CSV table of C-alpha atoms in Angstrom, one decimal:
chain,number,residue,atom,x,y,z
A,1053,MET,CA,51.6,12.0,-16.0
A,1054,ALA,CA,51.2,14.2,-12.7
A,1055,TYR,CA,52.9,11.6,-10.8
A,1056,THR,CA,55.6,11.1,-13.1
A,1057,SER,CA,56.2,15.1,-13.0
A,1058,GLN,CA,56.2,14.8,-9.1
A,1059,THR,CA,58.7,12.1,-9.1
A,1060,SER,CA,61.0,14.7,-11.6
A,1061,HIS,CA,60.3,17.2,-8.8
A,1062,ARG,CA,61.9,15.0,-6.1
A,1063,ALA,CA,64.7,13.9,-8.1
A,1064,ALA,CA,65.7,17.3,-9.0
A,1065,LEU,CA,65.3,18.0,-5.3
A,1066,LEU,CA,67.6,15.5,-4.2
A,1067,VAL,CA,70.4,16.4,-6.9
A,1068,THR,CA,70.4,19.9,-5.6
A,1069,SER,CA,70.5,18.7,-2.5
A,1070,VAL,CA,73.8,16.4,-2.5
A,1071,ALA,CA,75.4,19.3,-4.6
A,1072,VAL,CA,74.6,21.8,-2.4
A,1073,LEU,CA,76.3,19.4,0.6
A,1074,GLY,CA,79.5,18.9,-1.2
A,1075,LEU,CA,79.7,22.5,-1.4
A,1076,LEU,CA,79.5,22.8,1.6
A,1077,THR,CA,81.8,20.1,2.6
A,1078,ALA,CA,84.6,21.8,0.2
A,1079,CYS,CA,84.4,25.0,1.5
A,1080,GLY,CA,84.4,24.2,5.5
A,1081,ASP,CA,81.8,23.4,8.0
A,1082,GLY,CA,81.5,27.2,9.0
A,1083,SER,CA,84.4,27.2,11.9
A,1084,GLY,CA,86.8,28.3,9.6
A,1085,VAL,CA,88.9,24.9,9.9
A,1086,ARG,CA,89.4,23.1,6.3
A,1087,SER,CA,88.7,19.5,6.1
A,1088,GLY,CA,91.8,18.6,4.5
A,1089,PRO,CA,94.9,18.4,6.0
A,1090,GLN,CA,97.7,21.4,5.1
A,1091,GLN,CA,101.4,21.3,3.9
A,1092,VAL,CA,103.5,23.9,4.5
A,1093,THR,CA,107.6,23.9,4.5
A,1094,GLY,CA,109.8,26.2,6.7
A,1095,THR,CA,109.7,26.7,10.8
A,1096,ALA,CA,106.5,29.2,12.0
A,1097,ALA,CA,106.6,31.8,14.9
A,1098,ASP,CA,104.4,33.7,15.9
A,1099,ALA,CA,104.9,37.7,15.8
A,1100,THR,CA,106.3,37.9,19.0
A,1101,GLY,CA,108.9,35.3,19.1
A,1102,GLY,CA,107.1,33.6,21.7
A,1103,GLY,CA,105.7,30.7,20.1
A,1104,PRO,CA,106.8,27.1,20.9
A,1105,THR,CA,110.0,26.3,19.1
A,1106,ALA,CA,111.0,22.1,18.7
A,1107,ALA,CA,112.6,21.8,22.3
A,1108,ASP,CA,109.3,22.8,23.3
A,1109,THR,CA,107.4,19.9,22.4
A,1110,ALA,CA,106.9,17.1,23.5
A,1111,ALA,CA,107.1,13.5,20.9
A,1112,ASP,CA,103.3,13.6,21.4
A,1113,GLY,CA,102.9,16.6,19.9
A,1114,THR,CA,101.6,18.5,23.0
A,1115,THR,CA,103.8,21.4,23.9
A,1116,ALA,CA,105.6,21.5,27.2
A,1117,GLN,CA,104.7,23.7,30.0
A,1118,SER,CA,107.3,24.6,32.6
A,1119,PRO,CA,106.6,25.0,36.1
A,1120,ALA,CA,105.5,28.8,37.2
A,1121,GLY,CA,107.8,31.5,37.7
A,1122,GLU,CA,110.4,29.7,35.5
A,1123,PRO,CA,111.4,30.2,32.2
A,1124,PRO,CA,110.7,28.0,29.2
A,1125,ALA,CA,114.1,25.6,28.6
A,1126,GLY,CA,116.6,27.4,26.5
A,1127,GLU,CA,115.6,30.4,27.4
A,1128,PRO,CA,117.5,32.7,30.0
A,1129,SER,CA,116.5,33.1,33.5
A,1130,SER,CA,115.9,36.8,34.7
A,1131,LEU,CA,116.8,35.5,38.5
A,1132,PRO,CA,120.2,36.6,39.4
A,1133,ALA,CA,122.3,33.7,40.6
A,1134,SER,CA,122.8,32.5,43.7
A,1135,ASP,CA,125.4,33.6,46.0
A,1136,GLY,CA,124.4,31.9,48.9
A,1137,ALA,CA,122.8,34.7,50.9
A,1138,ALA,CA,119.1,34.3,50.0
A,1139,GLY,CA,117.3,37.5,48.3
A,1140,THR,CA,120.5,39.6,47.6
A,1141,GLY,CA,121.9,38.9,44.2
A,1142,ALA,CA,125.2,40.1,44.7
A,1143,THR,CA,128.2,39.2,44.1
A,1144,PRO,CA,130.3,38.0,47.3
A,1145,ALA,CA,133.1,40.2,48.3
A,1146,ALA,CA,135.9,39.4,46.9
A,1147,GLY,CA,138.7,37.6,49.9
A,1148,GLY,CA,137.7,39.6,52.6
A,1149,THR,CA,140.8,39.0,53.7
A,1150,ARG,CA,141.3,42.9,55.6
A,1151,CYS,CA,143.5,42.8,58.3
A,1152,HIS,CA,141.9,43.9,61.7
A,1153,THR,CA,143.2,46.1,64.3
A,1154,SER,CA,143.1,43.5,67.0
A,1155,GLU,CA,145.6,41.2,64.5
A,1156,LEU,CA,148.0,44.2,64.1
A,1157,SER,CA,151.1,45.6,66.5
A,1158,ALA,CA,152.2,49.0,65.9
A,1159,SER,CA,155.5,50.5,65.8
A,1160,VAL,CA,157.8,53.7,65.1
A,1161,GLY,CA,161.0,52.6,64.0
A,1162,ARG,CA,164.1,54.5,63.3
A,1163,ASN,CA,164.2,58.5,62.4
A,1164,ASN,CA,165.7,58.7,59.1
A,1165,PRO,CA,166.2,62.5,58.7
A,1166,GLY,CA,167.1,63.8,55.7
A,1167,ALA,CA,166.9,68.0,53.4
A,1168,GLY,CA,165.9,69.2,56.8
A,1169,GLN,CA,162.8,66.7,57.2
A,1170,GLU,CA,162.4,64.0,59.6
A,1171,ASN,CA,161.4,60.6,58.3
A,1172,PHE,CA,159.7,57.7,60.7
A,1173,PRO,CA,158.8,54.6,59.3
A,1174,VAL,CA,155.2,53.8,61.2
A,1175,VAL,CA,154.9,49.5,60.9
A,1176,LEU,CA,152.2,47.7,61.7
A,1177,THR,CA,152.8,44.1,62.0
A,1178,ASN,CA,150.5,41.1,61.0
A,1179,GLU,CA,150.4,39.1,64.4
A,1180,SER,CA,147.3,36.6,63.4
A,1181,ALA,CA,148.1,33.1,62.4
A,1182,ARG,CA,146.6,33.8,59.0
A,1183,THR,CA,146.8,36.1,56.2
A,1184,CYS,CA,145.3,39.2,55.6
A,1185,THR,CA,146.0,42.4,53.2
A,1186,VAL,CA,146.4,46.3,53.9
A,1187,ARG,CA,145.9,48.9,51.8
A,1188,GLY,CA,146.0,52.7,51.7
A,1189,TYR,CA,147.2,55.4,53.8
A,1190,PRO,CA,146.8,54.5,58.3
A,1191,GLY,CA,145.2,57.1,60.2
A,1192,ALA,CA,147.9,59.1,62.7
A,1193,ALA,CA,147.4,61.2,65.5
A,1194,PHE,CA,149.8,62.5,68.2
A,1195,VAL,CA,148.5,62.5,71.7
A,1196,ASN,CA,149.4,64.4,74.9
A,1197,ALA,CA,149.7,61.9,78.6
A,1198,SER,CA,145.7,62.7,79.1
A,1199,GLY,CA,144.8,61.4,75.6
A,1200,GLY,CA,144.5,65.1,73.9
A,1201,ARG,CA,145.0,66.0,70.1
A,1202,LEU,CA,148.6,67.9,69.3
A,1203,GLY,CA,147.7,69.7,66.1
A,1204,PRO,CA,146.3,69.1,63.0
A,1205,ASP,CA,146.0,65.2,62.1
A,1206,PRO,CA,148.7,64.4,59.3
A,1207,ILE,CA,148.1,65.6,56.3
A,1208,ARG,CA,148.0,62.2,53.3
A,1209,SER,CA,151.1,62.8,50.8
A,1210,SER,CA,150.1,61.7,47.0
A,1211,GLY,CA,150.9,58.5,46.4
A,1212,THR,CA,148.6,55.1,44.5
A,1213,PRO,CA,147.3,52.6,46.9
A,1214,THR,CA,148.6,49.0,46.6
A,1215,THR,CA,147.1,46.0,48.4
A,1216,VAL,CA,149.9,45.0,50.7
A,1217,THR,CA,149.6,40.8,51.5
A,1218,LEU,CA,150.7,40.5,55.1
A,1219,LYS,CA,151.7,36.0,56.0
A,1220,PRO,CA,151.8,36.1,59.9
A,1221,GLY,CA,154.7,37.6,61.5
A,1222,ARG,CA,154.8,40.4,57.9
A,1223,SER,CA,154.7,43.9,58.0
A,1224,ALA,CA,153.9,47.2,55.9
A,1225,TRP,CA,155.4,50.6,56.6
A,1226,ALA,CA,154.0,54.0,55.8
A,1227,GLY,CA,156.2,57.1,56.3
A,1228,LEU,CA,155.3,59.7,58.8
A,1229,THR,CA,157.6,63.5,57.7
A,1230,PHE,CA,157.7,66.2,58.5
A,1231,SER,CA,160.2,69.4,58.7
A,1232,ASN,CA,162.6,69.9,61.8
A,1233,PRO,CA,160.7,72.3,63.8
A,1234,GLU,CA,164.7,73.8,64.1
A,1235,ILE,CA,164.6,75.1,61.0
A,1236,SER,CA,161.3,75.8,60.4
A,1237,GLY,CA,160.0,77.8,63.3
A,1238,ALA,CA,157.0,76.0,63.8
A,1239,ARG,CA,155.4,76.1,66.8
A,1240,THR,CA,156.2,72.5,68.7
A,1241,ALA,CA,154.6,70.1,71.2
A,1242,THR,CA,156.0,66.5,72.4
A,1243,PRO,CA,154.2,63.8,72.3
A,1244,ALA,CA,153.2,61.0,74.7
A,1245,ALA,CA,152.0,58.6,71.8
A,1246,LEU,CA,151.3,58.2,68.4
A,1247,LEU,CA,147.6,56.6,67.5
A,1248,ILE,CA,147.6,54.9,64.8
A,1249,THR,CA,144.7,53.4,62.8
A,1250,PRO,CA,145.2,50.4,60.4
A,1251,PRO,CA,143.4,51.5,56.5
A,1252,ASP,CA,139.5,51.0,57.0
A,1253,GLU,CA,139.6,50.2,60.6
A,1254,ARG,CA,138.0,52.4,63.6
A,1255,ASP,CA,139.9,51.1,66.8
A,1256,GLN,CA,143.5,52.5,67.1
A,1257,LEU,CA,146.8,51.0,68.6
A,1258,LYS,CA,148.6,53.2,70.3
A,1259,VAL,CA,152.9,53.6,70.6
A,1260,ALA,CA,154.7,55.5,72.9
A,1261,TRP,CA,156.5,58.3,71.1
A,1262,THR,CA,160.2,58.9,72.4
A,1263,ALA,CA,161.5,61.0,68.7
A,1264,GLY,CA,161.2,64.6,71.3
A,1265,ALA,CA,158.9,67.7,69.8
A,1266,VAL,CA,156.9,67.8,67.0
A,1267,PRO,CA,155.8,70.7,64.5
A,1268,VAL,CA,151.8,71.8,65.6
A,1269,SER,CA,151.1,75.4,64.4
A,1270,GLY,CA,152.6,77.9,62.5
A,1271,ASN,CA,154.7,77.8,59.3
A,1272,ALA,CA,155.5,74.5,57.9
A,1273,SER,CA,153.7,72.9,60.6
A,1274,ALA,CA,152.3,70.1,58.5
A,1275,VAL,CA,153.1,66.4,59.4
A,1276,LEU,CA,152.7,63.5,55.9
A,1277,LEU,CA,151.5,60.2,55.4
A,1278,THR,CA,152.8,57.8,52.4
A,1279,VAL,CA,150.7,55.0,51.7
A,1280,LEU,CA,151.6,51.7,52.9
A,1281,ALA,CA,154.3,49.4,51.3
A,1282,PRO,CA,155.6,46.4,51.9
A,1283,GLY,CA,158.4,45.6,54.8
A,1284,ASN,CA,159.2,47.9,58.0
A,1285,GLY,CA,160.9,51.0,55.8
A,1286,ALA,CA,164.5,50.2,57.4
């Protein structure tokens, strides 16, 4: 009788152990991973939007890795586009066709007087074999035979600068204007030359001045320059 009771007790313990084992199997193994596959609909992404996308996942289900320093496929790069200059990231300058002093010659055209004004075209001509451009105002200064300045530099008159394209042999001109000293009463001097500086250049071109006295001080002594325009001003 005691043997039967002990056998029954062991049987009860075995049943209880199986039940507990089944419960643990159904609930998990304590690691938080469910035993059975879970199926959901829709597309998953993490809260930052940085999770792998379908384009990042290989056919075997592994996530594709981008090389160090490069963004994942399908995302824009933060690096600037190459411009041919390492490390600059700058956009190449448009054209790069400015006329340099060494490519130009200068001259002063015939006076075209009117209403008490003296008007001379200052002409720049492209002597090079390439097409180049000028834009804006030239610089100008009257000098004596020793190279000393006579009077203040000409003043820029109002105008809208435009880019003038000069093919080989073509010219651009700017107007050099001042009041007739005999009318204005300004003090005068007779220059030996006019120094002309092309726009955005430092080197000058020297042109002999043969048009007589120019105002250098006093009333109405200002000399004006206009913006460069196509042609020779004739």
